[in-house]
PDB file of C-alpha atoms and ligand atoms in Angstrom:
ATOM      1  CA  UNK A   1      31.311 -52.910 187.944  1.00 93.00           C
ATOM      2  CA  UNK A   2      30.904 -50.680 184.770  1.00 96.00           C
ATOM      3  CA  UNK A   3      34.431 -49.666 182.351  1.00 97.00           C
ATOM      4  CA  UNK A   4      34.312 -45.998 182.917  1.00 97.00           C
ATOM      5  CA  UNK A   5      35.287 -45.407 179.399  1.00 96.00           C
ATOM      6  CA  UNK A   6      32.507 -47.838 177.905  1.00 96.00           C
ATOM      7  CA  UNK A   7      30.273 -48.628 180.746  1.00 95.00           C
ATOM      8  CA  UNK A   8      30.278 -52.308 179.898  1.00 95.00           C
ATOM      9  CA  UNK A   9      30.400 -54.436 182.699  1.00 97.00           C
ATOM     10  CA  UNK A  10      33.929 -55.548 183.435  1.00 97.00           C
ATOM     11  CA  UNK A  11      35.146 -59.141 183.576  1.00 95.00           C
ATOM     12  CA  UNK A  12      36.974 -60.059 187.188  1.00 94.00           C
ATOM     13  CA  UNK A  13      40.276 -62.007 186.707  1.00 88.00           C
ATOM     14  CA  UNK A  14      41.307 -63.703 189.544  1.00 85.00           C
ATOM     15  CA  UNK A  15      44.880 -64.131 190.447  1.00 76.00           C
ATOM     16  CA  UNK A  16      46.912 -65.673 193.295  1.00 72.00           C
ATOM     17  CA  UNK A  17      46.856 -62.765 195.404  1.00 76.00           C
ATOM     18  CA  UNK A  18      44.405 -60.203 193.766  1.00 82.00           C
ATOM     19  CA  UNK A  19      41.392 -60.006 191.916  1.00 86.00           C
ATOM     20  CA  UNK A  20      41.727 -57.309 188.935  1.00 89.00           C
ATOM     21  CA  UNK A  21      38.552 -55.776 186.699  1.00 95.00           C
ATOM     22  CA  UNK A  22      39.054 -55.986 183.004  1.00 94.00           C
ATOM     23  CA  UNK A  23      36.770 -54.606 180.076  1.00 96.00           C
ATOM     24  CA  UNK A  24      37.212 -57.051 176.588  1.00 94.00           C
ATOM     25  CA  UNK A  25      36.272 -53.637 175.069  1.00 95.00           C
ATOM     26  CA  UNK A  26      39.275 -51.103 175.484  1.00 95.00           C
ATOM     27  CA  UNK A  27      41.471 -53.486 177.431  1.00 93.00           C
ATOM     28  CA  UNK A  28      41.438 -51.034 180.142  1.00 95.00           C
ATOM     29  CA  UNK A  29      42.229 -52.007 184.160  1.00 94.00           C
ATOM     30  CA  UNK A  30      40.749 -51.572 187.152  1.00 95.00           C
ATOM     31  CA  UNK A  31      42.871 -51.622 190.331  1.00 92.00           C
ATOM     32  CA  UNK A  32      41.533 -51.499 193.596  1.00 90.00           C
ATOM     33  CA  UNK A  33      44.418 -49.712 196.105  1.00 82.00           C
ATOM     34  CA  UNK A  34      45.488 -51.906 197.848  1.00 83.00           C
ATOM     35  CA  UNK A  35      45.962 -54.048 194.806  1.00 86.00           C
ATOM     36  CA  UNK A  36      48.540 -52.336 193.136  1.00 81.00           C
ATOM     37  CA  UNK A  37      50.660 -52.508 196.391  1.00 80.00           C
ATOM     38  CA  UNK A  38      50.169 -56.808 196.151  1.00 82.00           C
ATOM     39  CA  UNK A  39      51.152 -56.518 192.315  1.00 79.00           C
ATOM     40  CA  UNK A  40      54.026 -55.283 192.615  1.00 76.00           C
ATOM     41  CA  UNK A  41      54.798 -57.276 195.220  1.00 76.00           C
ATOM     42  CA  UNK A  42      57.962 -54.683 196.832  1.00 77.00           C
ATOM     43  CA  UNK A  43      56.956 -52.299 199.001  1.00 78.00           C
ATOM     44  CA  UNK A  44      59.682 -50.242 198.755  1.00 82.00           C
ATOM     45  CA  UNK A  45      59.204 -50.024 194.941  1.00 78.00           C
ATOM     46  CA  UNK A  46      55.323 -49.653 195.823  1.00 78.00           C
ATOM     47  CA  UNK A  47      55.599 -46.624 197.693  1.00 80.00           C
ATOM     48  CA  UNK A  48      57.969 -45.020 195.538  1.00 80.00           C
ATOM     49  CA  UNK A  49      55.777 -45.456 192.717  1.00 79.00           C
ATOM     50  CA  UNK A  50      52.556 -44.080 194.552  1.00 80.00           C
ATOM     51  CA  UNK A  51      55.095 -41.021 195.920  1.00 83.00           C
ATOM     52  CA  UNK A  52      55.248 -40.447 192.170  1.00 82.00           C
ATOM     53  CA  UNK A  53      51.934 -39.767 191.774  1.00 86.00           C
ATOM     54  CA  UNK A  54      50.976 -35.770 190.933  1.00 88.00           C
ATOM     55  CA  UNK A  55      47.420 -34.170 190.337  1.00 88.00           C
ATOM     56  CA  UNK A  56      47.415 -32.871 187.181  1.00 85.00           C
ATOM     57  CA  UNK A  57      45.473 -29.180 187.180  1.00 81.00           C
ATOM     58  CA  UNK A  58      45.901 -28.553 183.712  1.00 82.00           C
ATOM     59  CA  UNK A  59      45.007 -31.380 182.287  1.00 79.00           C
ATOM     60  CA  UNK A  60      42.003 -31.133 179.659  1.00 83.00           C
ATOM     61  CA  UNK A  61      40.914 -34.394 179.315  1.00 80.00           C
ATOM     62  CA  UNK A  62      37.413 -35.498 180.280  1.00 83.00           C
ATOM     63  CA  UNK A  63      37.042 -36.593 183.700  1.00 88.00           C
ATOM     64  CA  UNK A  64      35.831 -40.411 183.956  1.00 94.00           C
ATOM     65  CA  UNK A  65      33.247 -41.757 186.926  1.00 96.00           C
ATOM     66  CA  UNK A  66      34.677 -43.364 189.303  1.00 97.00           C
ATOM     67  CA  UNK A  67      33.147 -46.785 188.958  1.00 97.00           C
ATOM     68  CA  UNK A  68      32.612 -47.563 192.782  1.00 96.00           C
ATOM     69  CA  UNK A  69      31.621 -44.345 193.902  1.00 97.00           C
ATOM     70  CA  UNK A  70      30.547 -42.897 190.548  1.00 96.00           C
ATOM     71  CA  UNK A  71      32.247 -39.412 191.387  1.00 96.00           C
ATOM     72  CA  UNK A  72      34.506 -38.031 189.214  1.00 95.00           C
ATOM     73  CA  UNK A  73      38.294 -39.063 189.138  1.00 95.00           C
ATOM     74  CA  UNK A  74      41.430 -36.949 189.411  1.00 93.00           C
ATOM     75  CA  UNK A  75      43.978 -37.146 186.592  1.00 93.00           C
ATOM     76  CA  UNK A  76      47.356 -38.146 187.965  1.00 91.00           C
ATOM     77  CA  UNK A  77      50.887 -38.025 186.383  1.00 89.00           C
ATOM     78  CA  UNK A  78      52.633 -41.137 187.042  1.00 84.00           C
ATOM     79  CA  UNK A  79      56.414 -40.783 187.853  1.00 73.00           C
ATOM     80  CA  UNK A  80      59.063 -37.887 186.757  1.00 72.00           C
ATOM     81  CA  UNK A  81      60.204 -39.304 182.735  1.00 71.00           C
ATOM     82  CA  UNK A  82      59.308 -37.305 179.644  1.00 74.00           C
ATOM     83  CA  UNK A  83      56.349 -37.668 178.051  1.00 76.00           C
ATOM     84  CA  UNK A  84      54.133 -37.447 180.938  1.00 77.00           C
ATOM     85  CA  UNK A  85      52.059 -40.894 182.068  1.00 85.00           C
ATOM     86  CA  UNK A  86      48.380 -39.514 183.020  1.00 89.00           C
ATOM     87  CA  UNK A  87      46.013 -42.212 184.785  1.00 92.00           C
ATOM     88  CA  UNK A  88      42.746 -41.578 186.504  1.00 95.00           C
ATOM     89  CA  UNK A  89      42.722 -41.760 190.612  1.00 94.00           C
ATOM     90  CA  UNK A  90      39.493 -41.799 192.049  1.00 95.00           C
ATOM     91  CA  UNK A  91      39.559 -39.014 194.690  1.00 91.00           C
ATOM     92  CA  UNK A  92      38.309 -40.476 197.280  1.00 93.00           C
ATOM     93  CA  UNK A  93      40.579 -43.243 197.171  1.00 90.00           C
ATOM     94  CA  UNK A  94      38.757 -46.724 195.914  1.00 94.00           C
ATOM     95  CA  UNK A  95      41.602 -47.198 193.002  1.00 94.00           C
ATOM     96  CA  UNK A  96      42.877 -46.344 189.839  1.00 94.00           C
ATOM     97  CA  UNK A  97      42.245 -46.766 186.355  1.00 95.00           C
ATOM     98  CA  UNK A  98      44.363 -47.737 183.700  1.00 94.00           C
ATOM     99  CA  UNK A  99      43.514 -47.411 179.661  1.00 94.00           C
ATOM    100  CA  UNK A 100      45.060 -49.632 177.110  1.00 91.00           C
ATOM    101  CA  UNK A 101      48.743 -50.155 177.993  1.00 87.00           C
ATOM    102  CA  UNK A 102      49.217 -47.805 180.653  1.00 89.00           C
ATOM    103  CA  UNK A 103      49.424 -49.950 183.398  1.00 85.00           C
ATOM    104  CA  UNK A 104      52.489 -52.303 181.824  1.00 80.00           C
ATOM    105  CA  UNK A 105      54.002 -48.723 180.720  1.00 80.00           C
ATOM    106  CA  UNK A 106      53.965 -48.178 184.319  1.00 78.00           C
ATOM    107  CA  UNK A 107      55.456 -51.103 185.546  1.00 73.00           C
ATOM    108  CA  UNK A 108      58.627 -50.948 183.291  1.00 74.00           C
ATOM    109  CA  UNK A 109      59.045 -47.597 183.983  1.00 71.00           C
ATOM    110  CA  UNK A 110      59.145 -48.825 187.715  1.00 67.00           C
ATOM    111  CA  UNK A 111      61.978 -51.443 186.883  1.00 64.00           C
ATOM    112  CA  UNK A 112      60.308 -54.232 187.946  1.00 61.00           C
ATOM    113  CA  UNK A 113      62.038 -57.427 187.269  1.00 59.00           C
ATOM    114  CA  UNK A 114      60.726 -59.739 184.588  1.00 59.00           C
ATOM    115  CA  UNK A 115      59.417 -62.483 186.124  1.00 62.00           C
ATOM    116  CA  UNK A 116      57.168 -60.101 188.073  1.00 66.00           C
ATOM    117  CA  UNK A 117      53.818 -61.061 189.201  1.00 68.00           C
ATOM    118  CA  UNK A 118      52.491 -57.918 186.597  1.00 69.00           C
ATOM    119  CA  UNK A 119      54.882 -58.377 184.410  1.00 68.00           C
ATOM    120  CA  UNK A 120      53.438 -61.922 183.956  1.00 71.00           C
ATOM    121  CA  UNK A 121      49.577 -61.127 184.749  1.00 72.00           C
ATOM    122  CA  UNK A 122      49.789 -58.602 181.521  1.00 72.00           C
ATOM    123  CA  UNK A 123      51.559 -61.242 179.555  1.00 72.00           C
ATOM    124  CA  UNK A 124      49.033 -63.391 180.374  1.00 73.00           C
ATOM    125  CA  UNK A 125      46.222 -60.681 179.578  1.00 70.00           C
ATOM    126  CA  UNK A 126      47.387 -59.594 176.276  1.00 68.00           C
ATOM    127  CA  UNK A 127      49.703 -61.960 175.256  1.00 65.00           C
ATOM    128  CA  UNK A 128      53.697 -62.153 175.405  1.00 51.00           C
ATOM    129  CA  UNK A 129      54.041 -59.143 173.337  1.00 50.00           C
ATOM    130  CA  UNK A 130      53.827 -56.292 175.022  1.00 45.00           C
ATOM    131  CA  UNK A 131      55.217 -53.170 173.588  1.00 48.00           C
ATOM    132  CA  UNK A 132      53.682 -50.711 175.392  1.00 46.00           C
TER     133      UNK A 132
HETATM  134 ZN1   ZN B 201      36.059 -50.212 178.430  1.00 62.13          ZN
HETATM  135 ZN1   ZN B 202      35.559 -43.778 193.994  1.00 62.13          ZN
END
């Protein structure tokens, strides 16, 4: 599977539950959809966070490829807070990707606790600091 961003071929980490695709390049994320719902392993918190989830109409940026279906992905605004959280949804439903950072900004924003199974995947990823 190609970054969408880069088109370098992603690198597959495998965890416990899920399998997630990585590019080395722009440290973006892949997530298949049903793997978000395993990563955050509440499904009350899953399906509040996906409830969250807006099309954005206005939104100017470049659409990216889809990289399983190669069609072009929606942008979506993550959650209600101030400034707006934009990811890319393909619209057909295979997943979602994250850029740089996005995906941990995400997470705290859905109050996960800390010992979380993302909250630990992304401190394995990038390291314990994670600022984002
Ligand atoms: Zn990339
Ligand atoms: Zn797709």
């Amino acid at each position: 599977m190609d970054c969408p961003v880069c088109k370098n071929a992603m690198i597959t980490l495998e965890l416990t539950e899920v399998e997630i695709d990585y590019c080395t390049d722009c440290s973006g994320i892949w997530l298949d959809t049903g793997e978000l719902k395993l990563l955050l392993g509440d499904p009350e918190k899953a399906i509040h966070l996906l409830n969250s989830f807006k099309i954005d109409p206005s939104c100017t940026e470049k659409p990216r490829k889809c990289p399983i279906c190669l069609k072009k992905m929606q942008k979506i605004i993550v959650g209600h807070a101030a400034p707006p959280l934009l990811i890319d949804k393909c619209s057909k439903g295979d997943g979602l990707w994250f850029d740089k950072g996005e995906l941990s900004h995400i997470f705290n924003r859905a109050q996960l606790d800390k010992d979380s199974k993302i909250q630990k995947l992304l401190a394995d990823i990038f390291g314990s600091k994670q600022n984002n």
